[in-house]
Amino acid sequence: METNLTSFSHVDAHCHLDLFPAVEPVITQIVTESICTVSVTNAPFLFRNTQTLAERSPLILPALGLHPELVASHGDQIRQFRELLPQTRYVGEIGLDYVTKDQDNRKAQERVFTSILGWCADATNKVLTIHSRRAAPDVIAAIGEHFPGTIILHWYSGSLRDLRRAIKSDFFFSVNSAMLRSESGRRLLQELPHDRVLTETDGPFIHEGGAPATPSCVTSTVDGLAKLWSKPPIDVQKLIQQNATYALLPGHESQQ
Ligand code: MN
């Protein structure tokens, strides 16, 4: 399904809308503040619910996912994933998470991730938001240098060396407030070409001001980037709009 979204003020390229205990005020915020929001899911059986949320506004882009940390418990939903994939252009949260030392678990994650990447490559037009905690080298290698589709590394926290490989492969990077708060995160952000940066909240997992981050918190990330890059916030906002139009809405560039 294609989106008919053509303009927006801000971007939350990775948000778990379905995990907010009270989603109504969050949807109101998205609509009122015109925030293009990629609503990721952690397992295929949750996707229908996300599609229902997305029916509320063209600003909400529904993503089909199978979170690496849920592969051990929900890996058998991979078949359902494949069946649902033609229903959306957006895929996530997917990826690898090597916090677990369990080799069988890691192998299962790799099998799932590789299958999903293969189906997305066949489709050629998918937009993928990808988790890579402690697994950046394997994630980047699995995707390859010429992936047919849009790759967004969400909350990248790997090495500078791997970051440079990912940049060379034309990946995008969605950046959140936690990255701006950490020394290593800021170091990575300084390395990123500005035209590859998107904003995200990873709400409700990240907290801001003592409460779960909601899509409107991306404005503080825009301000943080503006400071880091010594640019006016309005310029950074416009740049991220452009980047998001290119990354999230391929084919809509001329309509911005
Ligand atoms: Mn997430």
mmCIF file of C-alpha atoms and ligand atoms in Angstrom:
data_model
loop_
_atom_site.group_PDB
_atom_site.id
_atom_site.type_symbol
_atom_site.label_atom_id
_atom_site.label_comp_id
_atom_site.label_asym_id
_atom_site.label_seq_id
_atom_site.Cartn_x
_atom_site.Cartn_y
_atom_site.Cartn_z
ATOM 1 C CA MET A 1 0.000 0.000 0.000
ATOM 2 C CA GLU A 2 1.263 3.427 -0.885
ATOM 3 C CA THR A 3 0.978 6.420 1.362
ATOM 4 C CA ASN A 4 -0.597 9.626 0.090
ATOM 5 C CA LEU A 5 1.488 11.693 2.475
ATOM 6 C CA THR A 6 3.331 14.514 0.754
ATOM 7 C CA SER A 7 4.167 17.077 3.428
ATOM 8 C CA PHE A 8 4.887 17.187 7.155
ATOM 9 C CA SER A 9 6.717 19.380 9.664
ATOM 10 C CA HIS A 10 8.754 16.829 11.592
ATOM 11 C CA VAL A 11 9.805 13.197 11.421
ATOM 12 C CA ASP A 12 9.826 10.359 13.917
ATOM 13 C CA ALA A 13 11.417 7.566 11.913
ATOM 14 C CA HIS A 14 11.142 4.959 14.688
ATOM 15 C CA CYS A 15 8.347 4.965 17.246
ATOM 16 C CA HIS A 16 6.448 2.111 18.927
ATOM 17 C CA LEU A 17 2.997 3.713 18.826
ATOM 18 C CA ASP A 18 1.359 0.403 19.716
ATOM 19 C CA LEU A 19 3.204 0.268 23.042
ATOM 20 C CA PHE A 20 1.880 3.529 24.501
ATOM 21 C CA PRO A 21 -0.657 2.758 27.245
ATOM 22 C CA ALA A 22 -2.679 5.766 26.053
ATOM 23 C CA VAL A 23 -2.218 6.186 22.312
ATOM 24 C CA GLU A 24 -5.003 8.735 21.649
ATOM 25 C CA PRO A 25 -3.110 11.810 22.893
ATOM 26 C CA VAL A 26 -0.069 10.638 20.921
ATOM 27 C CA ILE A 27 -2.081 10.410 17.696
ATOM 28 C CA THR A 28 -3.569 13.840 18.372
ATOM 29 C CA GLN A 29 -0.055 15.204 18.797
ATOM 30 C CA ILE A 30 1.105 13.601 15.513
ATOM 31 C CA VAL A 31 -1.794 15.180 13.627
ATOM 32 C CA THR A 32 -1.702 18.588 15.329
ATOM 33 C CA GLU A 33 2.050 18.986 14.967
ATOM 34 C CA SER A 34 2.223 17.241 11.568
ATOM 35 C CA ILE A 35 4.843 14.630 12.464
ATOM 36 C CA CYS A 36 5.519 11.910 9.913
ATOM 37 C CA THR A 37 5.818 8.837 12.156
ATOM 38 C CA VAL A 38 7.053 5.354 11.277
ATOM 39 C CA SER A 39 5.066 3.141 13.627
ATOM 40 C CA VAL A 40 7.172 0.024 14.115
ATOM 41 C CA THR A 41 5.959 -3.308 15.464
ATOM 42 C CA ASN A 42 7.880 -6.004 17.319
ATOM 43 C CA ALA A 43 6.066 -9.091 15.997
ATOM 44 C CA PRO A 44 3.844 -9.929 13.008
ATOM 45 C CA PHE A 45 0.731 -10.677 15.103
ATOM 46 C CA LEU A 46 0.757 -7.021 16.236
ATOM 47 C CA PHE A 47 0.784 -5.586 12.714
ATOM 48 C CA ARG A 48 -2.985 -5.536 12.206
ATOM 49 C CA ASN A 49 -3.297 -3.271 15.244
ATOM 50 C CA THR A 50 -0.628 -0.941 13.853
ATOM 51 C CA GLN A 51 -2.464 -0.825 10.519
ATOM 52 C CA THR A 52 -5.585 0.246 12.407
ATOM 53 C CA LEU A 53 -3.623 3.055 14.083
ATOM 54 C CA ALA A 54 -2.261 4.109 10.685
ATOM 55 C CA GLU A 55 -5.798 4.404 9.282
ATOM 56 C CA ARG A 56 -6.209 7.418 11.565
ATOM 57 C CA SER A 57 -3.773 9.596 9.594
ATOM 58 C CA PRO A 58 -1.599 9.429 6.473
ATOM 59 C CA LEU A 59 1.177 10.788 8.727
ATOM 60 C CA ILE A 60 1.405 7.361 10.405
ATOM 61 C CA LEU A 61 3.371 4.849 8.331
ATOM 62 C CA PRO A 62 2.753 1.270 9.531
ATOM 63 C CA ALA A 63 5.845 -0.958 9.721
ATOM 64 C CA LEU A 64 5.830 -4.752 9.904
ATOM 65 C CA GLY A 65 8.503 -6.118 12.243
ATOM 66 C CA LEU A 66 10.020 -9.023 14.117
ATOM 67 C CA HIS A 67 12.311 -7.663 16.819
ATOM 68 C CA PRO A 68 15.556 -9.637 17.233
ATOM 69 C CA GLU A 69 14.967 -9.941 20.979
ATOM 70 C CA LEU A 70 11.608 -11.599 20.243
ATOM 71 C CA VAL A 71 12.973 -14.143 17.763
ATOM 72 C CA ALA A 72 13.453 -16.734 20.534
ATOM 73 C CA SER A 73 9.778 -16.536 21.521
ATOM 74 C CA HIS A 74 8.112 -15.438 18.246
ATOM 75 C CA GLY A 75 10.510 -16.617 15.513
ATOM 76 C CA ASP A 76 7.870 -19.029 14.208
ATOM 77 C CA GLN A 77 5.864 -15.988 13.044
ATOM 78 C CA ILE A 78 8.314 -15.563 10.170
ATOM 79 C CA ARG A 79 5.779 -17.229 7.850
ATOM 80 C CA GLN A 80 3.140 -14.692 8.882
ATOM 81 C CA PHE A 81 5.723 -11.964 8.265
ATOM 82 C CA ARG A 82 6.153 -13.101 4.684
ATOM 83 C CA GLU A 83 2.400 -13.192 4.080
ATOM 84 C CA LEU A 84 1.902 -9.670 5.467
ATOM 85 C CA LEU A 85 4.907 -8.074 3.758
ATOM 86 C CA PRO A 86 3.075 -7.105 0.511
ATOM 87 C CA GLN A 87 0.674 -4.990 2.627
ATOM 88 C CA THR A 88 3.244 -2.332 3.543
ATOM 89 C CA ARG A 89 6.305 -0.553 2.283
ATOM 90 C CA TYR A 90 7.700 -0.132 5.824
ATOM 91 C CA VAL A 91 9.603 -2.817 7.712
ATOM 92 C CA GLY A 92 10.780 -2.723 11.327
ATOM 93 C CA GLU A 93 11.738 -3.300 13.935
ATOM 94 C CA ILE A 94 14.076 -5.959 12.609
ATOM 95 C CA GLY A 95 17.809 -6.615 12.973
ATOM 96 C CA LEU A 96 20.265 -8.344 15.285
ATOM 97 C CA ASP A 97 20.869 -7.924 19.024
ATOM 98 C CA TYR A 98 23.990 -9.524 20.461
ATOM 99 C CA VAL A 99 23.330 -8.694 24.100
ATOM 100 C CA THR A 100 22.518 -12.399 24.334
ATOM 101 C CA LYS A 101 25.568 -14.642 24.393
ATOM 102 C CA ASP A 102 23.444 -17.656 23.462
ATOM 103 C CA GLN A 103 24.787 -18.905 20.140
ATOM 104 C CA ASP A 104 21.572 -20.693 19.136
ATOM 105 C CA ASN A 105 19.605 -17.525 19.787
ATOM 106 C CA ARG A 106 22.040 -15.461 17.700
ATOM 107 C CA LYS A 107 21.865 -18.026 14.877
ATOM 108 C CA ALA A 108 18.060 -17.933 14.943
ATOM 109 C CA GLN A 109 18.142 -14.118 14.804
ATOM 110 C CA GLU A 110 20.480 -14.265 11.812
ATOM 111 C CA ARG A 111 18.221 -16.723 9.982
ATOM 112 C CA VAL A 112 15.177 -14.525 10.519
ATOM 113 C CA PHE A 113 17.008 -11.308 9.581
ATOM 114 C CA THR A 114 18.502 -12.859 6.434
ATOM 115 C CA SER A 115 15.105 -14.164 5.303
ATOM 116 C CA ILE A 116 13.472 -10.771 5.820
ATOM 117 C CA LEU A 117 16.287 -8.968 3.995
ATOM 118 C CA GLY A 118 15.915 -11.395 1.075
ATOM 119 C CA TRP A 119 12.159 -10.827 0.724
ATOM 120 C CA CYS A 120 12.596 -7.061 1.041
ATOM 121 C CA ALA A 121 15.337 -7.096 -1.595
ATOM 122 C CA ASP A 122 13.034 -9.023 -3.941
ATOM 123 C CA ALA A 123 10.369 -6.353 -3.468
ATOM 124 C CA THR A 124 12.992 -3.626 -4.251
ATOM 125 C CA ASN A 125 11.018 -0.714 -2.720
ATOM 126 C CA LYS A 126 10.936 -1.390 1.029
ATOM 127 C CA VAL A 127 12.011 1.039 3.747
ATOM 128 C CA LEU A 128 13.680 -0.812 6.630
ATOM 129 C CA THR A 129 14.336 0.457 10.169
ATOM 130 C CA ILE A 130 17.028 -1.715 11.692
ATOM 131 C CA HIS A 131 18.302 -2.506 15.188
ATOM 132 C CA SER A 132 22.018 -3.378 15.505
ATOM 133 C CA ARG A 133 22.957 -3.339 19.215
ATOM 134 C CA ARG A 134 26.424 -4.925 19.662
ATOM 135 C CA ALA A 135 25.940 -6.467 16.213
ATOM 136 C CA ALA A 136 26.757 -3.642 13.789
ATOM 137 C CA PRO A 137 29.394 -5.535 11.752
ATOM 138 C CA ASP A 138 27.081 -8.500 11.121
ATOM 139 C CA VAL A 139 24.087 -6.258 10.399
ATOM 140 C CA ILE A 140 26.025 -4.174 7.881
ATOM 141 C CA ALA A 141 27.510 -7.271 6.232
ATOM 142 C CA ALA A 142 24.106 -8.984 5.979
ATOM 143 C CA ILE A 143 22.560 -5.955 4.238
ATOM 144 C CA GLY A 144 25.446 -5.596 1.782
ATOM 145 C CA GLU A 145 26.618 -2.593 -0.192
ATOM 146 C CA HIS A 146 23.921 -2.373 -2.840
ATOM 147 C CA PHE A 147 20.660 -3.176 -1.095
ATOM 148 C CA PRO A 148 17.641 -2.472 -3.341
ATOM 149 C CA GLY A 149 15.555 -0.373 -0.950
ATOM 150 C CA THR A 150 16.044 2.169 1.839
ATOM 151 C CA ILE A 151 18.083 1.158 4.871
ATOM 152 C CA ILE A 152 17.765 3.150 8.088
ATOM 153 C CA LEU A 153 20.012 2.164 10.980
ATOM 154 C CA HIS A 154 18.026 3.053 14.080
ATOM 155 C CA TRP A 155 19.950 4.203 17.215
ATOM 156 C CA TYR A 156 23.312 3.156 15.795
ATOM 157 C CA SER A 157 25.839 2.562 18.594
ATOM 158 C CA GLY A 158 28.635 0.612 16.908
ATOM 159 C CA SER A 159 32.177 1.638 16.063
ATOM 160 C CA LEU A 160 33.244 4.568 13.896
ATOM 161 C CA ARG A 161 34.836 2.130 11.487
ATOM 162 C CA ASP A 162 31.559 0.257 10.935
ATOM 163 C CA LEU A 163 29.720 3.564 10.720
ATOM 164 C CA ARG A 164 31.937 4.570 7.804
ATOM 165 C CA ARG A 165 31.124 1.275 6.041
ATOM 166 C CA ALA A 166 27.423 1.942 6.541
ATOM 167 C CA ILE A 167 27.803 5.477 5.175
ATOM 168 C CA LYS A 168 29.569 4.095 2.106
ATOM 169 C CA SER A 169 26.642 1.741 1.552
ATOM 170 C CA ASP A 170 24.249 4.742 1.449
ATOM 171 C CA PHE A 171 22.371 3.912 4.638
ATOM 172 C CA PHE A 172 20.345 6.472 6.571
ATOM 173 C CA PHE A 173 20.599 6.902 10.340
ATOM 174 C CA SER A 174 17.759 7.773 12.679
ATOM 175 C CA VAL A 175 18.988 9.734 15.650
ATOM 176 C CA ASN A 176 17.399 10.165 19.084
ATOM 177 C CA SER A 177 17.839 12.209 22.236
ATOM 178 C CA ALA A 178 19.747 9.431 24.057
ATOM 179 C CA MET A 179 22.425 9.545 21.344
ATOM 180 C CA LEU A 180 22.760 13.308 21.760
ATOM 181 C CA ARG A 181 23.148 12.898 25.519
ATOM 182 C CA SER A 182 26.045 10.433 25.311
ATOM 183 C CA GLU A 183 29.637 11.328 24.504
ATOM 184 C CA SER A 184 30.045 8.358 22.122
ATOM 185 C CA GLY A 185 26.720 9.170 20.458
ATOM 186 C CA ARG A 186 27.787 12.760 19.787
ATOM 187 C CA ARG A 187 31.094 11.527 18.377
ATOM 188 C CA LEU A 188 29.192 9.316 15.911
ATOM 189 C CA LEU A 189 26.831 12.166 15.015
ATOM 190 C CA GLN A 190 29.760 14.376 14.095
ATOM 191 C CA GLU A 191 30.826 11.761 11.570
ATOM 192 C CA LEU A 192 27.449 11.520 9.820
ATOM 193 C CA PRO A 193 26.851 13.282 6.503
ATOM 194 C CA HIS A 194 23.957 15.651 7.230
ATOM 195 C CA ASP A 195 21.937 14.368 4.293
ATOM 196 C CA ARG A 196 21.718 10.875 5.866
ATOM 197 C CA VAL A 197 20.211 11.932 9.175
ATOM 198 C CA LEU A 198 16.606 11.411 10.291
ATOM 199 C CA THR A 199 15.120 12.030 13.729
ATOM 200 C CA GLU A 200 13.439 9.366 15.884
ATOM 201 C CA THR A 201 12.214 8.931 19.456
ATOM 202 C CA ASP A 202 12.077 5.132 19.939
ATOM 203 C CA GLY A 203 9.159 6.023 22.201
ATOM 204 C CA PRO A 204 7.994 4.837 24.614
ATOM 205 C CA PHE A 205 11.353 3.176 25.398
ATOM 206 C CA ILE A 206 13.364 6.376 25.621
ATOM 207 C CA HIS A 207 12.369 8.767 28.360
ATOM 208 C CA GLU A 208 12.543 12.503 28.117
ATOM 209 C CA GLY A 209 11.916 14.792 31.073
ATOM 210 C CA GLY A 210 10.866 11.762 33.159
ATOM 211 C CA ALA A 211 8.144 10.620 30.741
ATOM 212 C CA PRO A 212 8.170 8.265 27.737
ATOM 213 C CA ALA A 213 9.278 10.143 24.616
ATOM 214 C CA THR A 214 6.456 10.916 22.188
ATOM 215 C CA PRO A 215 6.892 11.946 18.523
ATOM 216 C CA SER A 216 6.861 15.679 19.342
ATOM 217 C CA CYS A 217 10.108 15.137 21.315
ATOM 218 C CA VAL A 218 11.920 15.053 17.945
ATOM 219 C CA THR A 219 12.010 18.853 18.134
ATOM 220 C CA SER A 220 14.551 18.628 20.962
ATOM 221 C CA THR A 221 16.675 16.327 18.793
ATOM 222 C CA VAL A 222 16.473 18.882 15.970
ATOM 223 C CA ASP A 223 17.657 21.539 18.450
ATOM 224 C CA GLY A 224 20.470 19.260 19.656
ATOM 225 C CA LEU A 225 21.642 18.586 16.101
ATOM 226 C CA ALA A 226 21.474 22.312 15.329
ATOM 227 C CA LYS A 227 23.797 23.001 18.253
ATOM 228 C CA LEU A 228 26.144 20.183 17.309
ATOM 229 C CA TRP A 229 26.320 21.340 13.685
ATOM 230 C CA SER A 230 26.251 25.084 14.467
ATOM 231 C CA LYS A 231 23.222 25.641 12.238
ATOM 232 C CA PRO A 232 19.890 27.384 12.903
ATOM 233 C CA PRO A 233 17.262 24.832 14.056
ATOM 234 C CA ILE A 234 14.951 25.812 11.170
ATOM 235 C CA ASP A 235 17.645 24.809 8.664
ATOM 236 C CA VAL A 236 18.089 21.442 10.377
ATOM 237 C CA GLN A 237 14.329 20.919 10.421
ATOM 238 C CA LYS A 238 14.132 21.599 6.662
ATOM 239 C CA LEU A 239 17.079 19.328 5.960
ATOM 240 C CA ILE A 240 15.468 16.481 7.893
ATOM 241 C CA GLN A 241 12.179 17.035 6.052
ATOM 242 C CA GLN A 242 14.084 16.680 2.786
ATOM 243 C CA ASN A 243 15.978 13.612 3.975
ATOM 244 C CA ALA A 244 12.770 11.976 5.171
ATOM 245 C CA THR A 245 10.941 12.691 1.933
ATOM 246 C CA TYR A 246 13.756 10.997 0.077
ATOM 247 C CA ALA A 247 14.164 8.099 2.528
ATOM 248 C CA LEU A 248 10.574 7.389 3.585
ATOM 249 C CA LEU A 249 8.498 8.544 0.619
ATOM 250 C CA PRO A 250 10.463 7.530 -2.482
ATOM 251 C CA GLY A 251 8.804 8.909 -5.581
ATOM 252 C CA HIS A 252 7.347 11.912 -3.725
ATOM 253 C CA GLU A 253 10.445 14.108 -3.896
ATOM 254 C CA SER A 254 9.080 16.422 -6.573
ATOM 255 C CA GLN A 255 5.892 17.091 -4.616
ATOM 256 C CA GLN A 256 7.627 18.622 -1.589
HETATM 257 MN MN MN B 1 12.707 0.278 18.929
#
